[in-house]
Amino acid sequence: MAATTTGQDATVPTRDTGRADIVGFGDAGVYVLRNNFSGAVHLAVQDFGYTAGGWRVENHLRLVADVTGDGLGDVVGFGNDFVFTAVNTNSAFQPVKSVIKDFAYNQGWRIEKHPRFLPDLRRTGRADILGFGDAGVLVALNNGGGAYGNTFLALNDLGYNAGGWRVDKHVRLLGDTNGDGYPDIVGFGDAHVFVCKNNLSGKFQPVVSVVDDFCYSAGGWRVEKHPRFIADLTGDGRVDIIGFGDAGVYTSLNNGNATFQPVKRVVDDLGYVAGGWRVEKHPRFIADLTGDRRGDIVGFGDAGVYACYNNGDGTFKPPKLVVADFGYVAGGWRVEKHPRFLSDLTGDGRADIIGFGDAGVYVAFNNGAGGFGPVKRIVDNFGYTAGGWRIEKHARYPANLYG
């Protein structure tokens, strides 16, 4: 049962530390299952839902991020006229309020044209807003307490008009490319991968070409065929480039200064031709499975979940079947029905497997020894049959709400 990622990117809206909870945007609002999984699913916010507020997956992005700096995950929604938040107080969520009249549907922002993110651009501990708009990269900085300043143009490039960037052709991601702790922009264009370094004020330096591959023209990479990610593969705190191509998995390792080494194939599998992997059937992710802060490769194939463990230097061991479930054949999981994710549920720094199946939410806990425990259902809700949850209506994912 499968992931909501389209192969475009790895922007799963979860926090990267702590123990993830389960969050679902249902008909009546935002539902939460806290991490101990022993309590009941509860309706945490009576808004941001299909019926409660008229929120739509195809129009309205909804994420979890810390907007106040208190270490708790708040709900953020990009609505028709405003960006709205519901601030988490740990015991409950505050009433929904509008925080900025921009980045919204009626201001011309579209899911199919304009990626939007909630990064901490200045290391304040609070989420800012960044969007790839028509004119380039637009930013609104968090001014404390969950309020936002005016939107400004942070980069005159990488936009729908400013550069001709398209969601169906050009992946755009955020990650630290030079080890200073601030998120930079990485864009996969027609002929080059570009990096735009964060200048620490919310604006970005001009685009710099770093790799002539992984792109629409340079290499023949396609969003609908070839997932591409940025992740730290060597443990140096700097993101590397990784892509699932036709002949297997390719990487370009960071030299440590936001320049990158030549592209090389590191796994002769998990590719469009090498293994017959398909975006519409087989989600693929990068996640730390061993707790060494180096990304491993995880693929949901026909027979179950496969892992390629990192050797510690950005090379990988051959694929290994680690769970005979969560697969297209093994369990009957489908991308169009069953989201699947990798997230740390136990706080040990190792990613566990979470799947939203027909009968509820299933997990396989990382056993810390290069494998996973048995698959178990943790709640009879958030599922295709158990609750009537639908990918085209109801966003669901693991997110750390409680620090």
Coordinates of C-alpha atoms in Angstrom, one line a residue:
M1 CA 0.0 0.0 0.0
A2 CA 1.9 3.1 -1.3
A3 CA 3.3 6.6 -1.0
T4 CA 2.0 9.9 -2.0
T5 CA 5.3 11.0 -3.5
T6 CA 5.1 11.3 -7.3
G7 CA 8.7 10.7 -7.9
Q8 CA 9.3 14.4 -8.2
D9 CA 10.9 14.8 -4.8
A10 CA 11.4 13.6 -1.3
T11 CA 9.6 16.4 0.4
V12 CA 7.7 14.4 2.9
P13 CA 6.3 16.8 5.4
T14 CA 7.7 15.4 8.6
R15 CA 10.1 16.6 11.2
D16 CA 13.5 14.9 11.2
T17 CA 13.9 14.1 14.9
G18 CA 11.8 12.7 17.7
R19 CA 9.0 10.2 17.5
A20 CA 6.5 10.7 14.7
D21 CA 2.7 10.9 15.3
I22 CA 0.1 10.1 12.7
V23 CA -1.8 13.1 11.2
G24 CA -4.7 12.9 8.8
F25 CA -6.7 15.7 7.1
G26 CA -10.1 14.1 6.9
D27 CA -13.6 15.2 6.1
A28 CA -14.3 16.8 9.5
G29 CA -10.9 18.3 10.0
V30 CA -7.4 17.3 11.3
Y31 CA -7.2 13.9 13.1
V32 CA -4.3 12.8 15.2
L33 CA -3.0 9.6 16.7
R34 CA -0.3 10.2 19.3
N35 CA 2.8 8.2 19.1
N36 CA 2.2 5.8 21.9
F37 CA -0.5 4.4 19.6
S38 CA -2.5 3.2 22.6
G39 CA -5.0 6.0 22.6
A40 CA -7.8 6.8 20.3
V41 CA -7.7 8.8 17.1
H42 CA -9.0 12.3 18.0
L43 CA -10.3 15.2 16.0
A44 CA -7.7 17.9 16.9
V45 CA -8.8 20.8 14.6
Q46 CA -12.3 21.2 13.2
D47 CA -11.0 22.8 10.0
F48 CA -8.5 22.1 7.2
G49 CA -10.8 19.2 6.1
Y50 CA -12.7 18.2 3.0
T51 CA -16.0 19.2 4.5
A52 CA -14.8 21.3 7.4
G53 CA -13.5 24.2 5.4
G54 CA -13.7 22.9 1.9
W55 CA -10.0 22.0 1.6
R56 CA -9.0 20.1 -1.5
V57 CA -5.8 18.1 -2.2
E58 CA -5.6 19.5 -5.7
N59 CA -5.8 23.2 -4.5
H60 CA -4.7 23.5 -0.9
L61 CA -1.3 22.4 0.5
R62 CA -1.4 21.3 4.2
L63 CA 1.7 20.7 6.2
V64 CA 3.0 20.4 9.8
A65 CA 5.8 22.8 10.9
D66 CA 6.9 24.6 14.1
V67 CA 5.8 28.2 13.5
T68 CA 6.3 29.5 17.1
G69 CA 9.7 28.0 18.0
D70 CA 8.4 26.0 20.9
G71 CA 9.4 22.6 19.5
L72 CA 5.8 21.5 18.8
G73 CA 4.3 20.8 15.3
D74 CA 1.7 23.3 14.2
V75 CA -0.8 22.9 11.3
V76 CA -0.3 25.1 8.3
G77 CA -2.7 25.3 5.4
F78 CA -2.4 27.2 2.1
G79 CA -6.1 28.1 1.5
N80 CA -8.0 30.1 -1.0
D81 CA -7.1 33.6 0.2
F82 CA -4.7 33.2 3.1
V83 CA -2.1 30.9 4.7
F84 CA -3.8 29.7 7.9
T85 CA -2.3 28.1 11.0
A86 CA -3.5 26.2 14.1
V87 CA -0.9 26.5 16.8
N88 CA -0.2 23.5 18.9
T89 CA -0.2 24.2 22.7
N90 CA 0.6 20.5 23.5
S91 CA -2.8 20.0 25.2
A92 CA -4.8 21.3 22.2
F93 CA -4.7 23.4 19.1
Q94 CA -5.5 27.1 19.1
P95 CA -8.3 28.4 16.8
V96 CA -7.4 28.6 13.2
K97 CA -6.1 32.1 12.1
S98 CA -4.9 33.7 8.9
V99 CA -1.2 34.7 9.0
I100 CA -0.5 36.1 5.5
K101 CA -2.6 37.0 2.5
D102 CA -0.4 35.4 -0.1
F103 CA 0.8 32.0 -1.4
A104 CA -2.9 31.0 -1.7
Y105 CA -5.1 29.8 -4.5
N106 CA -6.9 33.1 -5.2
Q107 CA -3.5 34.8 -5.4
G108 CA -2.7 32.5 -8.4
W109 CA -0.7 29.8 -6.6
R110 CA -1.3 26.3 -8.0
I111 CA -0.2 22.9 -6.8
E112 CA 0.6 21.9 -10.3
K113 CA 2.8 25.0 -10.9
H114 CA 4.2 26.4 -7.7
P115 CA 5.9 24.2 -5.0
R116 CA 5.8 25.6 -1.5
F117 CA 7.8 24.8 1.6
L118 CA 8.1 25.7 5.3
P119 CA 11.9 25.9 5.9
D120 CA 13.7 27.6 8.7
L121 CA 15.8 29.9 6.6
R122 CA 17.6 31.8 9.3
R123 CA 17.9 29.1 12.0
T124 CA 15.5 30.9 14.3
G125 CA 13.7 27.6 15.2
R126 CA 10.5 28.9 13.4
A127 CA 9.2 28.0 10.0
D128 CA 9.3 30.6 7.2
I129 CA 7.3 30.3 4.0
L130 CA 9.1 29.8 0.6
G131 CA 7.3 29.4 -2.7
F132 CA 8.4 28.9 -6.2
G133 CA 6.1 31.4 -7.9
D134 CA 5.8 32.8 -11.4
A135 CA 8.4 35.5 -10.9
G136 CA 10.9 33.3 -9.0
V137 CA 11.4 32.3 -5.4
L138 CA 9.1 34.2 -3.0
V139 CA 9.7 34.3 0.8
A140 CA 7.8 35.5 3.8
L141 CA 9.8 35.4 7.0
N142 CA 8.4 34.4 10.4
N143 CA 8.6 37.4 12.7
G144 CA 8.0 35.4 15.9
G145 CA 4.8 34.1 17.5
G146 CA 3.7 32.5 14.2
A147 CA 3.2 35.9 12.4
Y148 CA 4.7 36.6 9.0
G149 CA 6.2 39.7 7.4
N150 CA 5.5 40.8 3.8
T151 CA 6.3 38.6 0.9
F152 CA 9.5 39.5 -1.0
L153 CA 11.3 38.2 -4.1
A154 CA 14.2 36.2 -2.8
L155 CA 15.5 35.0 -6.2
N156 CA 14.6 36.1 -9.7
D157 CA 14.9 32.6 -11.1
L158 CA 13.5 29.0 -10.7
G159 CA 10.0 30.2 -11.3
Y160 CA 7.2 29.4 -13.7
N161 CA 7.9 32.5 -15.8
A162 CA 11.4 33.4 -14.4
G163 CA 13.3 30.5 -16.0
G164 CA 10.4 28.4 -17.3
W165 CA 10.5 25.9 -14.5
R166 CA 7.7 23.3 -14.5
V167 CA 6.6 20.8 -11.8
D168 CA 6.2 18.1 -14.4
K169 CA 9.8 18.5 -15.6
H170 CA 11.9 20.2 -13.0
V171 CA 12.4 19.0 -9.4
R172 CA 13.1 21.8 -6.8
L173 CA 14.3 20.9 -3.3
L174 CA 15.8 22.5 -0.2
G175 CA 18.9 21.2 1.6
D176 CA 22.2 22.3 3.2
T177 CA 24.8 22.1 0.4
N178 CA 27.8 23.6 2.2
G179 CA 27.4 22.5 5.9
D180 CA 26.6 25.9 7.4
G181 CA 23.3 24.6 8.8
Y182 CA 21.1 26.8 6.5
P183 CA 18.9 25.4 3.7
D184 CA 19.9 26.1 0.2
I185 CA 17.9 25.6 -3.0
V186 CA 18.7 22.7 -5.4
G187 CA 17.0 22.7 -8.7
F188 CA 17.0 20.1 -11.5
G189 CA 16.6 22.1 -14.7
D190 CA 16.7 21.2 -18.3
A191 CA 20.5 20.9 -18.7
H192 CA 22.0 21.4 -15.3
V193 CA 21.5 20.9 -11.6
F194 CA 21.7 24.3 -10.0
V195 CA 22.5 25.4 -6.4
C196 CA 21.4 28.7 -4.9
K197 CA 23.1 29.3 -1.6
N198 CA 21.2 30.8 1.3
N199 CA 22.7 34.2 2.2
L200 CA 21.3 33.9 5.7
S201 CA 18.8 36.7 5.4
G202 CA 16.1 34.9 3.6
K203 CA 17.4 35.7 0.2
F204 CA 19.5 33.5 -2.0
Q205 CA 22.7 33.9 -4.1
P206 CA 22.4 33.6 -7.9
V207 CA 22.1 30.1 -9.4
V208 CA 25.3 28.1 -10.0
S209 CA 25.5 25.0 -12.2
V210 CA 26.9 22.1 -10.3
V211 CA 26.1 18.9 -12.3
D212 CA 25.3 18.5 -16.0
D213 CA 23.1 15.4 -15.5
F214 CA 19.9 14.3 -13.6
C215 CA 18.0 16.6 -15.9
Y216 CA 15.3 16.7 -18.5
S217 CA 17.7 17.2 -21.4
A218 CA 21.0 16.3 -19.7
G219 CA 20.4 12.6 -19.1
G220 CA 16.8 12.3 -20.2
W221 CA 15.4 12.2 -16.7
R222 CA 11.7 12.4 -16.3
V223 CA 9.5 13.1 -13.2
E224 CA 7.1 10.4 -14.2
K225 CA 9.9 7.8 -14.5
H226 CA 12.9 8.8 -12.4
P227 CA 12.7 9.9 -8.7
R228 CA 15.4 12.3 -7.6
F229 CA 16.4 13.3 -4.1
I230 CA 19.0 15.2 -2.1
A231 CA 20.2 13.6 1.1
D232 CA 23.3 13.3 3.2
L233 CA 24.9 10.0 2.0
T234 CA 28.3 10.4 3.7
G235 CA 27.5 11.8 7.1
D236 CA 29.3 15.2 6.6
G237 CA 26.1 17.3 7.1
R238 CA 26.0 18.2 3.4
V239 CA 23.4 16.9 0.9
D240 CA 24.4 14.8 -2.0
I241 CA 22.4 14.1 -5.1
I242 CA 20.8 10.7 -5.8
G243 CA 18.6 9.6 -8.6
F244 CA 16.8 6.5 -9.8
G245 CA 17.5 6.3 -13.5
D246 CA 16.9 3.7 -16.2
A247 CA 19.9 1.5 -15.4
G248 CA 19.8 1.8 -11.6
V249 CA 20.6 4.3 -8.8
Y250 CA 23.1 7.2 -9.5
T251 CA 24.7 9.6 -7.2
S252 CA 26.8 12.7 -7.3
L253 CA 28.6 13.3 -4.0
N254 CA 29.1 16.7 -2.5
N255 CA 32.7 17.8 -2.3
G256 CA 32.0 19.6 0.9
N257 CA 31.6 23.1 -0.6
A258 CA 28.4 22.9 -2.6
T259 CA 30.3 21.5 -5.6
F260 CA 29.7 17.9 -6.7
Q261 CA 31.7 14.9 -7.9
P262 CA 31.1 13.2 -11.3
V263 CA 27.9 11.1 -11.5
K264 CA 28.3 7.4 -10.9
R265 CA 26.0 4.4 -10.8
V266 CA 26.0 2.8 -7.3
V267 CA 23.2 0.2 -7.6
D268 CA 22.3 -1.8 -10.7
D269 CA 18.7 -2.1 -9.6
L270 CA 15.7 -0.1 -8.5
G271 CA 15.7 1.6 -11.9
Y272 CA 13.1 1.9 -14.7
V273 CA 14.9 -0.7 -16.8
A274 CA 17.1 -2.3 -14.2
G275 CA 14.4 -4.0 -12.2
G276 CA 11.3 -2.6 -13.9
W277 CA 10.5 -0.1 -11.1
R278 CA 7.7 2.3 -11.8
V279 CA 6.7 5.6 -10.1
E280 CA 3.1 4.6 -10.3
K281 CA 3.7 1.3 -8.6
H282 CA 6.9 1.4 -6.5
P283 CA 7.7 4.3 -4.1
R284 CA 11.4 4.8 -3.4
F285 CA 12.9 6.8 -0.6
I286 CA 16.2 7.8 1.1
A287 CA 16.1 7.2 4.9
D288 CA 18.6 6.5 7.7
L289 CA 17.9 2.9 8.6
T290 CA 21.0 2.4 10.8
G291 CA 21.3 5.6 12.9
D292 CA 24.6 6.6 11.4
R293 CA 23.2 9.8 9.8
R294 CA 23.9 8.5 6.3
G295 CA 21.0 7.9 3.9
D296 CA 20.1 4.4 2.9
I297 CA 17.9 3.4 -0.1
V298 CA 14.5 2.0 0.4
G299 CA 12.2 0.7 -2.3
F300 CA 8.6 -0.7 -2.1
G301 CA 8.7 -3.3 -4.9
D302 CA 6.5 -6.1 -6.0
A303 CA 7.6 -8.6 -3.4
G304 CA 7.9 -6.1 -0.5
V305 CA 10.3 -3.6 0.9
Y306 CA 13.9 -3.6 -0.3
A307 CA 16.8 -1.8 1.3
C308 CA 20.3 -0.9 0.0
Y309 CA 22.4 -0.2 3.1
N310 CA 25.0 2.6 2.8
N311 CA 28.5 1.4 3.2
G312 CA 29.4 4.6 5.0
D313 CA 31.0 6.4 2.0
G314 CA 28.0 6.9 -0.3
T315 CA 28.3 3.5 -1.9
F316 CA 25.7 0.8 -1.2
K317 CA 25.2 -2.9 -0.6
P318 CA 23.0 -4.8 -3.1
P319 CA 19.2 -4.7 -2.5
K320 CA 17.9 -6.9 0.3
L321 CA 14.3 -7.8 0.9
V322 CA 13.7 -6.6 4.5
V323 CA 9.9 -6.9 4.7
A324 CA 7.7 -9.3 2.6
D325 CA 4.8 -6.9 2.7
F326 CA 3.9 -3.3 1.8
G327 CA 4.5 -4.3 -1.9
Y328 CA 2.5 -4.3 -5.1
V329 CA 2.1 -8.1 -5.0
A330 CA 3.0 -8.7 -1.4
G331 CA 0.0 -7.2 0.2
G332 CA -1.6 -5.6 -2.8
W333 CA -0.5 -2.1 -1.9
R334 CA -1.3 0.6 -4.5
V335 CA 0.1 4.1 -4.9
E336 CA -3.3 5.5 -5.7
K337 CA -4.9 4.1 -2.5
H338 CA -2.2 3.4 0.1
P339 CA 0.4 6.0 1.2
R340 CA 3.7 4.6 2.6
F341 CA 6.4 6.5 4.5
L342 CA 9.7 6.1 6.3
S343 CA 9.8 7.9 9.6
D344 CA 11.3 7.4 13.1
L345 CA 8.5 6.2 15.4
T346 CA 10.7 5.2 18.4
G347 CA 13.2 8.0 18.7
D348 CA 16.2 5.8 18.1
G349 CA 17.4 7.7 15.0
R350 CA 16.4 4.8 12.7
A351 CA 13.5 5.0 10.2
D352 CA 10.6 2.7 10.6
I353 CA 8.0 1.8 7.9
I354 CA 4.5 3.2 8.0
G355 CA 1.7 2.3 5.6
F356 CA -1.9 3.4 5.3
G357 CA -3.6 0.3 4.2
D358 CA -7.2 -0.8 3.6
A359 CA -7.9 -1.8 7.3
G360 CA -5.9 0.9 9.0
V361 CA -2.3 2.0 9.7
Y362 CA 0.4 -0.7 9.6
V363 CA 4.0 -0.4 10.8
A364 CA 7.2 -2.4 10.7
F365 CA 9.6 -1.3 13.4
N366 CA 13.3 -1.1 12.7
N367 CA 15.0 -3.7 14.8
G368 CA 18.3 -1.9 14.8
A369 CA 20.1 -4.9 13.4
G370 CA 19.7 -4.3 9.7
G371 CA 16.1 -5.5 9.5
F372 CA 12.5 -4.9 10.6
G373 CA 10.1 -6.6 13.0
P374 CA 6.8 -8.1 11.9
V375 CA 4.2 -5.9 10.3
K376 CA 1.4 -4.9 12.8
R377 CA -1.7 -2.8 12.6
I378 CA -1.6 0.0 15.1
V379 CA -5.0 1.6 14.5
D380 CA -8.2 0.7 12.7
N381 CA -8.5 4.1 11.0
F382 CA -6.9 6.3 8.4
G383 CA -7.4 3.5 5.9
Y384 CA -9.1 3.0 2.6
T385 CA -11.8 0.9 4.1
A386 CA -11.3 1.7 7.8
G387 CA -12.5 5.3 7.7
G388 CA -13.0 5.8 4.0
W389 CA -9.8 7.8 3.5
R390 CA -8.8 8.7 -0.1
I391 CA -5.6 10.0 -1.5
E392 CA -7.5 12.4 -3.8
K393 CA -9.3 13.9 -0.7
H394 CA -7.4 13.2 2.5
A395 CA -3.7 14.0 3.1
R396 CA -2.1 11.6 5.6
Y397 CA 1.5 11.4 6.9
P398 CA 3.7 10.8 10.0
A399 CA 4.7 14.1 11.7
N400 CA 6.2 15.0 15.0
L401 CA 3.6 17.1 16.8
Y402 CA 4.8 16.9 20.4
G403 CA 8.5 17.3 20.3

